[in-house]
GROMACS .gro file of C-alpha atoms in nm:
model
  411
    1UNK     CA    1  -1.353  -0.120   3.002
    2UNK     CA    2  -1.096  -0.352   2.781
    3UNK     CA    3  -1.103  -0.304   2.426
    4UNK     CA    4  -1.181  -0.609   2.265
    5UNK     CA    5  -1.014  -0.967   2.313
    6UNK     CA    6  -0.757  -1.167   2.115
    7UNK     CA    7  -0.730  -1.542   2.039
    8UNK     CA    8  -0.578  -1.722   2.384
    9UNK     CA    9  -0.236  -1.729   2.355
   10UNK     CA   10  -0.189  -1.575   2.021
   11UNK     CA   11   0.095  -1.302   2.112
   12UNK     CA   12   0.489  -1.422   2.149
   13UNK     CA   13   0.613  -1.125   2.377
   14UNK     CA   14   0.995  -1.100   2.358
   15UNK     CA   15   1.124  -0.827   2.652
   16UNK     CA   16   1.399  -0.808   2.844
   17UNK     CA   17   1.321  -0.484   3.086
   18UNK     CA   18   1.078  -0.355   3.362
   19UNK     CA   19   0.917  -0.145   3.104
   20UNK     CA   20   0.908  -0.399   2.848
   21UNK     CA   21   0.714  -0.653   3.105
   22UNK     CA   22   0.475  -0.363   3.219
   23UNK     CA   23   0.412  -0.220   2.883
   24UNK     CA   24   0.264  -0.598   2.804
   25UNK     CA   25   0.060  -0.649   3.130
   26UNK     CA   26  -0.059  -0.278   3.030
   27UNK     CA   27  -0.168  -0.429   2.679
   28UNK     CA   28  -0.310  -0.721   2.811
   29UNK     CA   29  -0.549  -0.537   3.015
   30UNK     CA   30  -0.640  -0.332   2.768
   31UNK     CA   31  -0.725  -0.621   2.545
   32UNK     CA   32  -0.917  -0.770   2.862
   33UNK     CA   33  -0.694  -1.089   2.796
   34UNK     CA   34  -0.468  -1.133   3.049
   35UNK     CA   35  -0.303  -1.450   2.935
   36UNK     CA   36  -0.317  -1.360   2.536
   37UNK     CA   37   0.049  -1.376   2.540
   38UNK     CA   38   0.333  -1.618   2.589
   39UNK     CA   39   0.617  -1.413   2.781
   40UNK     CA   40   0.975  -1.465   2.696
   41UNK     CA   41   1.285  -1.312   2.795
   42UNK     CA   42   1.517  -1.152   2.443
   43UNK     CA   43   1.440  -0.862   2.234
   44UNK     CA   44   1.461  -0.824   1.911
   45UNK     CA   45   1.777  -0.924   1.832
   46UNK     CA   46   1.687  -1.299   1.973
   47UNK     CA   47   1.395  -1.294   1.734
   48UNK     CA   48   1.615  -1.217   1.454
   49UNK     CA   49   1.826  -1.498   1.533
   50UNK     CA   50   1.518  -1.753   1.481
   51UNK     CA   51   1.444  -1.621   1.140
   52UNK     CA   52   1.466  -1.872   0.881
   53UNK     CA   53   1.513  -2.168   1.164
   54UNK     CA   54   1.089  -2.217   1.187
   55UNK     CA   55   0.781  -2.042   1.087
   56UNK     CA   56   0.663  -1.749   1.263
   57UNK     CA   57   0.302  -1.833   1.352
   58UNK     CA   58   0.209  -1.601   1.606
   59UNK     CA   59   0.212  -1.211   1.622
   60UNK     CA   60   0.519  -1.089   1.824
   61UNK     CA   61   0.562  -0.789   2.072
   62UNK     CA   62   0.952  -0.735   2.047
   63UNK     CA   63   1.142  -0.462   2.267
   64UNK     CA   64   1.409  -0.343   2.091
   65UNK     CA   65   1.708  -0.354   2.290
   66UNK     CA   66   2.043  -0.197   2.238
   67UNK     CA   67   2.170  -0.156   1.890
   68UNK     CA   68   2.160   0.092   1.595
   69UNK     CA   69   1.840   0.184   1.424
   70UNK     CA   70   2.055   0.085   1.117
   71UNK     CA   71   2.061  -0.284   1.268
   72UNK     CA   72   1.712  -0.280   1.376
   73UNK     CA   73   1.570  -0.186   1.052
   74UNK     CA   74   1.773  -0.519   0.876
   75UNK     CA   75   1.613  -0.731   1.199
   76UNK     CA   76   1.277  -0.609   1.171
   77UNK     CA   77   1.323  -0.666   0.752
   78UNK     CA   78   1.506  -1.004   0.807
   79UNK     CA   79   1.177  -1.129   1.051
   80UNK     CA   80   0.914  -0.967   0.843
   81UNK     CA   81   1.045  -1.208   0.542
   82UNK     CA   82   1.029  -1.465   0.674
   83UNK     CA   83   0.632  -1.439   0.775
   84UNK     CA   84   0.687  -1.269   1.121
   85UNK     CA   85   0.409  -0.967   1.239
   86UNK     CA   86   0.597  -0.749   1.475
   87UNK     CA   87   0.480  -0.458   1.685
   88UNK     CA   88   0.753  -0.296   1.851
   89UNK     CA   89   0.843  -0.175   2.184
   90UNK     CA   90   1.148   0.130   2.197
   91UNK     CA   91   1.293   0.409   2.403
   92UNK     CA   92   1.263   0.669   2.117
   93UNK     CA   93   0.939   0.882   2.102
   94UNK     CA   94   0.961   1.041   1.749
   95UNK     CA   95   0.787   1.004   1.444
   96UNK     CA   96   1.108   0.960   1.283
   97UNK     CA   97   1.114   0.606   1.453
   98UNK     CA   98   0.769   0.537   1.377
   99UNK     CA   99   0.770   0.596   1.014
  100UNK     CA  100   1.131   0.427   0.987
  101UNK     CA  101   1.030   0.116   1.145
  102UNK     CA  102   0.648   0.037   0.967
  103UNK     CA  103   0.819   0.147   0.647
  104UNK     CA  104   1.076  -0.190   0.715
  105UNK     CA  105   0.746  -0.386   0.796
  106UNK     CA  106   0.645  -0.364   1.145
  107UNK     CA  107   0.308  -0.341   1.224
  108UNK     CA  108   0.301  -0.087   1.508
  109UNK     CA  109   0.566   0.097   1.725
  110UNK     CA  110   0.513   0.205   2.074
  111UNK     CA  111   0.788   0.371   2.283
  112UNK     CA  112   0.836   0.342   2.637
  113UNK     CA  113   0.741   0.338   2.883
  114UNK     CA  114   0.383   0.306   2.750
  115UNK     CA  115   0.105   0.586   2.916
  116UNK     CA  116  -0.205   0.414   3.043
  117UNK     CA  117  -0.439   0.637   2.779
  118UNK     CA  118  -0.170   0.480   2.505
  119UNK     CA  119  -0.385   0.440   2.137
  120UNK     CA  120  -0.447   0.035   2.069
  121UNK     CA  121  -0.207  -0.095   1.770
  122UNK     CA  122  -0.483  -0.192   1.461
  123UNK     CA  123  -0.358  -0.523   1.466
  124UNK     CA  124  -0.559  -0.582   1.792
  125UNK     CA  125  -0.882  -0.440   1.665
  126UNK     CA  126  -1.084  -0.736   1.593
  127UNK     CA  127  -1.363  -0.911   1.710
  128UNK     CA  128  -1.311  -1.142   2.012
  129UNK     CA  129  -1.178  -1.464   1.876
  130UNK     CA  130  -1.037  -1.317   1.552
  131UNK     CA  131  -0.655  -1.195   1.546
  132UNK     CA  132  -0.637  -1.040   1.214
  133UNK     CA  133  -0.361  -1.172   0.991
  134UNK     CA  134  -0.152  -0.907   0.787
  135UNK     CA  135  -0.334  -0.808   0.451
  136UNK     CA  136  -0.671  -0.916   0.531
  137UNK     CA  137  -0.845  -0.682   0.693
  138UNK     CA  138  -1.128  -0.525   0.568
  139UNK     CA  139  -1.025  -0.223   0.440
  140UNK     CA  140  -0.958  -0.055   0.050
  141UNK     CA  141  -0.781  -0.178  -0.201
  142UNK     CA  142  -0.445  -0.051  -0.329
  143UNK     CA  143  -0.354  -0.053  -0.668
  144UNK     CA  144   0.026   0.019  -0.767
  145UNK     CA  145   0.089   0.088  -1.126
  146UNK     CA  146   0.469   0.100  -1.202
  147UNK     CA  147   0.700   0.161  -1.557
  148UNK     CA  148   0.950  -0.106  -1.590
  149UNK     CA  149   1.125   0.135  -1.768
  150UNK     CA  150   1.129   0.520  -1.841
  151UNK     CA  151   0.916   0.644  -2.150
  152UNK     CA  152   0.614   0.371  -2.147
  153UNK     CA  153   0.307   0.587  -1.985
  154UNK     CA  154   0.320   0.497  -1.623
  155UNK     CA  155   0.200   0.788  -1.488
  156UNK     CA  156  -0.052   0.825  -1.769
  157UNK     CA  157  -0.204   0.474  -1.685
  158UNK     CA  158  -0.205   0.589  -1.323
  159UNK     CA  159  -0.401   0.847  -1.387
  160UNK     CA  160  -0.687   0.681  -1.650
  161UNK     CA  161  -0.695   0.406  -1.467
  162UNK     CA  162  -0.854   0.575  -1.165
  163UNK     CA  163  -1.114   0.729  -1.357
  164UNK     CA  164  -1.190   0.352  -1.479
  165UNK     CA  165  -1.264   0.206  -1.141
  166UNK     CA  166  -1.447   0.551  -1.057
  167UNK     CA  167  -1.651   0.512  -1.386
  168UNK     CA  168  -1.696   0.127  -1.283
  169UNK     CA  169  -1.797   0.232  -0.940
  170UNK     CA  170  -2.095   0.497  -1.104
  171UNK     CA  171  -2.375   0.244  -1.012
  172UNK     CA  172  -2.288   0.279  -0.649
  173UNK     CA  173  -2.149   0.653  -0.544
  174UNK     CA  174  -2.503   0.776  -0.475
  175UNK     CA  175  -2.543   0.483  -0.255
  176UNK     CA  176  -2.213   0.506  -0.139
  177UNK     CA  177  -2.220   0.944  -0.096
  178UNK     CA  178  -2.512   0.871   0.181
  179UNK     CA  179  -2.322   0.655   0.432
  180UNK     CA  180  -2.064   0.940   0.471
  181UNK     CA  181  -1.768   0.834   0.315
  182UNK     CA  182  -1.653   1.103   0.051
  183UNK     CA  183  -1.468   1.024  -0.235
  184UNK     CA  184  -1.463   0.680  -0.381
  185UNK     CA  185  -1.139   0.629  -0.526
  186UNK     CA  186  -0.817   0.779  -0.449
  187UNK     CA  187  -0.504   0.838  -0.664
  188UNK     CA  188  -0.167   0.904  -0.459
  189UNK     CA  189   0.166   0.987  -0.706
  190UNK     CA  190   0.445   0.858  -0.487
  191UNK     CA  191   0.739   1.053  -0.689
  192UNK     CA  192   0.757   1.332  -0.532
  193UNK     CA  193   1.056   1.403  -0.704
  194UNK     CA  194   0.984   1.454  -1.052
  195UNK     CA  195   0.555   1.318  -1.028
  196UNK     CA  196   0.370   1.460  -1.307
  197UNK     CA  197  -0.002   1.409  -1.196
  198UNK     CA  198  -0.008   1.779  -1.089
  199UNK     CA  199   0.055   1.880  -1.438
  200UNK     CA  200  -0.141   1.614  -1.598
  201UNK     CA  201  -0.462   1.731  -1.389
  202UNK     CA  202  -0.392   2.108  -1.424
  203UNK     CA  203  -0.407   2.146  -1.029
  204UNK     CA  204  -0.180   2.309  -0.752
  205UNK     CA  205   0.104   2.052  -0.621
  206UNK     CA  206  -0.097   1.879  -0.308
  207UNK     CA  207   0.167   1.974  -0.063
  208UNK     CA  208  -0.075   1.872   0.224
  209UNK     CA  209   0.087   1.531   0.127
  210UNK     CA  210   0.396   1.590   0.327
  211UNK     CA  211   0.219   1.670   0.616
  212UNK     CA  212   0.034   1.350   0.610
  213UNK     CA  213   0.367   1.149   0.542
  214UNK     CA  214   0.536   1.344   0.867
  215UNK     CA  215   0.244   1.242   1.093
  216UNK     CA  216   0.039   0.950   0.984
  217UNK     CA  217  -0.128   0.878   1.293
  218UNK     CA  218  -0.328   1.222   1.319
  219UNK     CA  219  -0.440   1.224   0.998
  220UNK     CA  220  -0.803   1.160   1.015
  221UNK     CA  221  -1.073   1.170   0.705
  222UNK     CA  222  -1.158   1.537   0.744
  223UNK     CA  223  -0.757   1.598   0.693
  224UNK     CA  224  -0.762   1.399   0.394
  225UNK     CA  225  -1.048   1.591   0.246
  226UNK     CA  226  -0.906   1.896   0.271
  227UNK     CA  227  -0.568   1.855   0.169
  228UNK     CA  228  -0.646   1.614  -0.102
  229UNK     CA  229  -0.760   1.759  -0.474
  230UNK     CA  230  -1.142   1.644  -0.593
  231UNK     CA  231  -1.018   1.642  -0.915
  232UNK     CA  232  -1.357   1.508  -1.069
  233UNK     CA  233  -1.625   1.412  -0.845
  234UNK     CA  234  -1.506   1.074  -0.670
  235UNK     CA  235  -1.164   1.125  -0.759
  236UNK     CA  236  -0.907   1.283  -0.492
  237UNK     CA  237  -0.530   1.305  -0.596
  238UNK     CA  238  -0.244   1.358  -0.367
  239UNK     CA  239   0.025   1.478  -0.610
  240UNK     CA  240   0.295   1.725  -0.415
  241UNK     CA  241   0.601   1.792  -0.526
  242UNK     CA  242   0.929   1.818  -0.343
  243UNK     CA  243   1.176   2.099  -0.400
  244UNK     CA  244   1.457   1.986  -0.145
  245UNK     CA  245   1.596   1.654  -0.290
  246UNK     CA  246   1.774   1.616   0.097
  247UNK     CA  247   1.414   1.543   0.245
  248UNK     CA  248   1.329   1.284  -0.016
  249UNK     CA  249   1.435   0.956   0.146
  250UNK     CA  250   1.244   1.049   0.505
  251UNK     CA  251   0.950   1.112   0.355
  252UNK     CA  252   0.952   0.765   0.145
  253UNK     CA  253   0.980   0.605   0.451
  254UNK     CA  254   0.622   0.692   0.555
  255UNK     CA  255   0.444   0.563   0.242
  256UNK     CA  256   0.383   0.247   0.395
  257UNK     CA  257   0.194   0.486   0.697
  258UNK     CA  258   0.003   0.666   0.438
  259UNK     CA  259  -0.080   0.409   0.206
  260UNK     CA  260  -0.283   0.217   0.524
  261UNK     CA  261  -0.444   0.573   0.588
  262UNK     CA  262  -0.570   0.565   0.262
  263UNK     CA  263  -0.723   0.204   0.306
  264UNK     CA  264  -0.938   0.338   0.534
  265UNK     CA  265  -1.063   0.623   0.351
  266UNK     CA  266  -1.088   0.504  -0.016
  267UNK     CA  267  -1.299   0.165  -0.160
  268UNK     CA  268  -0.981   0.187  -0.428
  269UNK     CA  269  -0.615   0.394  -0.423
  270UNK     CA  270  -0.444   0.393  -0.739
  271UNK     CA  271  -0.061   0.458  -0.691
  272UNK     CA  272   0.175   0.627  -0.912
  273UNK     CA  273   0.489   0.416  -0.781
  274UNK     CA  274   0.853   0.472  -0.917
  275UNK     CA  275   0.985   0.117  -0.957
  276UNK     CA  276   1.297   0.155  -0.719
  277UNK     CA  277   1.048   0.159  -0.413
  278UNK     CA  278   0.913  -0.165  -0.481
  279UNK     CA  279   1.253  -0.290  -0.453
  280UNK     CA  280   1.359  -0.059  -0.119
  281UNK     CA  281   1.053  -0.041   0.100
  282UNK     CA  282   0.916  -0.403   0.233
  283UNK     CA  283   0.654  -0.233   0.421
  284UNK     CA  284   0.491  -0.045   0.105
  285UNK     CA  285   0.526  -0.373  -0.081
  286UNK     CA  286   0.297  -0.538   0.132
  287UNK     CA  287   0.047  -0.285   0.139
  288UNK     CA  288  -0.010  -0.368  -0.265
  289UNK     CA  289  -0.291  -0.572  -0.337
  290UNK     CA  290  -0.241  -0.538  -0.712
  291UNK     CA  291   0.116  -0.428  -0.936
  292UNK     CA  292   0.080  -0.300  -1.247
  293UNK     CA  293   0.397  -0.353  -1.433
  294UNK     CA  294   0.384  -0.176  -1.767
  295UNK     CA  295   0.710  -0.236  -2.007
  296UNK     CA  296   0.763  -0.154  -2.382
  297UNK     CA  297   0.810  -0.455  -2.569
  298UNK     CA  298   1.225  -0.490  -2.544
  299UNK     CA  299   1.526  -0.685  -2.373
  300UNK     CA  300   1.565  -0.430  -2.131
  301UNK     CA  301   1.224  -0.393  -2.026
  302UNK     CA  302   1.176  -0.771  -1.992
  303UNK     CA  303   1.491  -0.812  -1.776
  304UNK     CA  304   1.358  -0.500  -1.496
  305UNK     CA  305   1.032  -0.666  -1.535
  306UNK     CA  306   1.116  -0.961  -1.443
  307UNK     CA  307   1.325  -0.823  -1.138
  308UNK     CA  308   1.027  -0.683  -1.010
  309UNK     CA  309   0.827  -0.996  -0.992
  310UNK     CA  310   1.086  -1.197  -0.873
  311UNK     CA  311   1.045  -0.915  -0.575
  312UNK     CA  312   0.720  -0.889  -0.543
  313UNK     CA  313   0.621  -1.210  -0.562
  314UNK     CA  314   0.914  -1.318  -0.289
  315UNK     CA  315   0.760  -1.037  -0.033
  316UNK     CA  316   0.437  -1.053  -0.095
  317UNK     CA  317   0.286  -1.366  -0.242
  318UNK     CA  318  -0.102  -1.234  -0.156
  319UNK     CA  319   0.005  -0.970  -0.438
  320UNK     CA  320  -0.180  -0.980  -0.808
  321UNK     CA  321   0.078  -0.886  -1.081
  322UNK     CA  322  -0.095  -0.733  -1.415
  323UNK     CA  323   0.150  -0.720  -1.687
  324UNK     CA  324   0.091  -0.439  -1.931
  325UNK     CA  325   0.271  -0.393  -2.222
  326UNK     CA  326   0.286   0.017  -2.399
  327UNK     CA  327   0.357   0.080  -2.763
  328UNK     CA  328   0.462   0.396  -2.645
  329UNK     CA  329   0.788   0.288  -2.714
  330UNK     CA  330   0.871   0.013  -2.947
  331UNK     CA  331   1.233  -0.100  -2.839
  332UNK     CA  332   1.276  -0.457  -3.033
  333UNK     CA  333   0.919  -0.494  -3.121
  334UNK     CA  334   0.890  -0.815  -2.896
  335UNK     CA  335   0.527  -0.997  -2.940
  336UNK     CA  336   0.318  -1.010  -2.657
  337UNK     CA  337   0.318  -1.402  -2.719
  338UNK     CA  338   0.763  -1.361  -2.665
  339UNK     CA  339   0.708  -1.119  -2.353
  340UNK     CA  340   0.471  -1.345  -2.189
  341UNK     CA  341   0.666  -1.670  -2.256
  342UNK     CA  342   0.998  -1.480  -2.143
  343UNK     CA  343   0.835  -1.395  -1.830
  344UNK     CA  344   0.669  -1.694  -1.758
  345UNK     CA  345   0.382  -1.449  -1.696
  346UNK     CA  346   0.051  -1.382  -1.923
  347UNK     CA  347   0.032  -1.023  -2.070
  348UNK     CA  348  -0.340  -0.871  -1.899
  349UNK     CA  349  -0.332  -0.601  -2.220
  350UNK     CA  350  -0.139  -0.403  -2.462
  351UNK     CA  351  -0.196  -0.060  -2.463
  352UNK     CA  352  -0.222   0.137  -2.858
  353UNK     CA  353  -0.074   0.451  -2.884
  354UNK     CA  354  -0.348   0.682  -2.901
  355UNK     CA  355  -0.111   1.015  -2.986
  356UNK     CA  356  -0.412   1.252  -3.139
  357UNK     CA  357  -0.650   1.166  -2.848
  358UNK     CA  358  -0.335   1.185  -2.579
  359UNK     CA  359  -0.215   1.496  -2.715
  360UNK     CA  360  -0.597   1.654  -2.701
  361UNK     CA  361  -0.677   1.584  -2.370
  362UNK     CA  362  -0.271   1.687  -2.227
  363UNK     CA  363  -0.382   2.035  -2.377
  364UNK     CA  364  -0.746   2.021  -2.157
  365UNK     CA  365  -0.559   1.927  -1.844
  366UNK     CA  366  -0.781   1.663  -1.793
  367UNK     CA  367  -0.754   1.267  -1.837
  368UNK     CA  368  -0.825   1.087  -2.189
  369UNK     CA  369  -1.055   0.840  -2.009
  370UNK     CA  370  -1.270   1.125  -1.954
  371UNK     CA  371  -1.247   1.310  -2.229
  372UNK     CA  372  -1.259   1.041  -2.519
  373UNK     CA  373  -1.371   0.711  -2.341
  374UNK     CA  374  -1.397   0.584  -2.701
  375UNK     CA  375  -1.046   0.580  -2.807
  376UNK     CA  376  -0.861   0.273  -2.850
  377UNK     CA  377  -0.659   0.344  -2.547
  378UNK     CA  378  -0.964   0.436  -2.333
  379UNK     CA  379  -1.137   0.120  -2.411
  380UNK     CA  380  -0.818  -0.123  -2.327
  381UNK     CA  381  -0.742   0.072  -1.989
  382UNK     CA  382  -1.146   0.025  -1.900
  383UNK     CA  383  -1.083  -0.358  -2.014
  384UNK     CA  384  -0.767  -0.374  -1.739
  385UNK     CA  385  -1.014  -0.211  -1.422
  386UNK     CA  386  -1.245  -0.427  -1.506
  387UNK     CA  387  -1.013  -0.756  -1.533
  388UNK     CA  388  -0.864  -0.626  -1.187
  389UNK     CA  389  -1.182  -0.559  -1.025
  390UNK     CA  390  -1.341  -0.904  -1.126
  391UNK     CA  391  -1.055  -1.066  -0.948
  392UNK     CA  392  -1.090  -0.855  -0.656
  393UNK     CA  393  -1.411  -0.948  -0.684
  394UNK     CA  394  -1.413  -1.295  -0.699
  395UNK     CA  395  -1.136  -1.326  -0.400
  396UNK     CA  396  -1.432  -1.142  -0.184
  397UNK     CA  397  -1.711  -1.341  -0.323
  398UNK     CA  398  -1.490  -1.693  -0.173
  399UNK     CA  399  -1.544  -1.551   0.186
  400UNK     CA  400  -1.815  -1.294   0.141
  401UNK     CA  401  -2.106  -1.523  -0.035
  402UNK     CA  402  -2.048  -1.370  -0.388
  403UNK     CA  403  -2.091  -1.049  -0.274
  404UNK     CA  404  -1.890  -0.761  -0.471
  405UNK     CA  405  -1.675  -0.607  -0.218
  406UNK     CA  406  -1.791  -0.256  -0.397
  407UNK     CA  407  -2.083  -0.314  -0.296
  408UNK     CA  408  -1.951  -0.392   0.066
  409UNK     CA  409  -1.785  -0.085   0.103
  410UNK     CA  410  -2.123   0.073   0.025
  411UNK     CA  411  -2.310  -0.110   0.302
   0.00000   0.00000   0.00000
């Protein structure tokens, strides 16, 4: 029995073997669309070459071809740029090659020659008619919060910031608990190199997280669950820490993998993202719906900031950007009125010091928006989750007839 159906003619297949041709009749059946797609002969170096020359409008089934994966990676990040949704057709089974190529941007990888029982990409998984477009399915939210510098609080925004939207999301858990669905909001720290969410929770390094990163396609929610930390009820952190610095850049390259598993667990995911992967991974950056950027109020700060939206906003344009700044660090005392001008940006919030209340709950193990909601810092980090959430809100509401997309998680 097919699957479910695609929009007539809404697949550009680019394949230049045997098992390129019958891996896409093989799809088509399975999609119970026979002519979905337009066949042409090239792979993905021929796709490459139209990059930049028109707009990619359609969602493309490329075989790779010969070539380095070093040279594929720049194709599939050159096409992906420039608008293009790829799922890919190769000769290499591994998950190596998997994570590799969705962390550039591709949508799916299949290697050939594809089995009959072979799983159906998510990008096909819509209702008849409907071809999802990247970014808008309707899964969670993802939430990256990232220092434009060292020393401004990152990690400790991260972290309070997830109890926020938890706290925010209070009316509904009960509601929310009974359809099945675990923990509401989910908080991933993505340096596994020096992360300090462990610490800052007082709980074991998650090291189920590397698992999850090595195969993303059999984690499932009961896998999650386990290997996750309920560090308050709602609240599950992935936080492991890496010992072997060698293994580092592999594992990066599935964050894009996890970071869509998540999605479909978690209403929310609140990342803890070092600032050199939004420059490095395409395929992370547009998994963000929302950046926070926070920066101390100084030259250098404004400069990296600025970087970083200039990225972000060039990769991903469907992408909020929340600038925060931290009086953790006071650098050349630049008003919020100079920062926002220099960045041609508004600041969402400035962020007090709190040091008594910080220092209190460090010692408990256990976050400040918790422990003293009341503090000045408490209050301004509850102010940000709730600016974020009423523009997730209201983006839902324009396609959703008002409706809080909290609240449509919980239906």
């Amino acid at each position: 029995m097919p699957s479910r159906a695609v929009t007539r003619h809404a697949i550009d297949a680019f394949v230049a073997s045997e098992e390129g041709r019958d891996a896409i009749t093989l799809l088509l059946q399975r999609l119970g669309e026979s002519d979905a797609a337009t066949l042409q002969t090239g792979t993905l170096e021929t796709v490459a070459r139209l990059a930049g020359l028109a707009p990619f409008r359609k969602l493309m089934i490329v075989e790779l071809g010969q070539g380095e994966m070093g040279d594929h990676l720049e194709a599939v990040r050159e096409i992906v740029a420039e608008g293009g949704e790829l799922v890919l057709l190769g000769r290499e089974n591994s998950v190596a090659a998997y994570r590799h190529f969705l962390a550039a941007g591709a949508r799916d990888y299949l290697a050939l020659p594809l089995e009959s029982d072979f799983v159906l990409p998510d990008v096909f998984a819509a209702p008849k008619g409907a071809l999802p477009v990247h970014g808008i399915q309707a899964k969670g939210r993802v939430v990256a919060v990232c220092g434009a510098s060292g020393g401004v609080g990152a990690s400790l925004l991260a972290a309070n910031l997830s109890v926020a939207f938890l706290a925010h999301n209070a009316p509904h858990r009960a509601e929310i608990s009974n359809a099945g669905q675990g923990a509401k909001v989910g908080l991933l720290d993505a340096d596994f190199a020096f992360g300090s969410l462990a610490v800052d929770f007082d709980i074991e390094a998650t090291q189920g997280v590397f698992e999850t990163l090595e195969r993303p396609e059999r984690v499932d929610s009961t896998y999650l669950q386990s290997s996750m930390a309920e560090v308050l009820p709602g609240l599950s952190v992935y936080a492991g820490e890496l010992h072997d610095a060698s293994l580092l850049a592999g594992y990066e390259q599935g964050l894009a993998g996890l970071v869509q598993t998540l999605k479909e667990e978690f209403p929310l995911t609140v990342m803890d993202l070092p600032r050199r992967l939004l420059l490095q991974d395409v395929g992370l950056l547009r998994e963000l719906d929302d950046v926070v950027l926070v920066l101390a109020p100084g030259f250098g700060a404004l400069r990296t900031a600025g970087r970083l939206i200039e990225r972000v906003s060039s990769q991903s344009g469907a992408t909020r950007i929340w600038n925060v700044v931290s009086q953790s660090r006071r650098d050349a005392g630049l008003s919020r009125k100079e920062i926002a001008e220099a960045l041609g940006q508004p600041v969402t919030c400035e962020l007090p010091l709190s040091s008594a209340e910080i220092a209190r709950a460090s010692v408990k193990g256990a976050p400040l928006q918790s422990e003293f909601p009341r503090s000045a810092y408490a209050r301004k980090v509850a102010d940000l989750a709730q600016t974020i959430l009423a523009a997730s809100e209201h983006e839902t509401s324009d396609v959703n007839d008002r409706r809080s997309w909290w609240k449509k998680r919980s239906r």
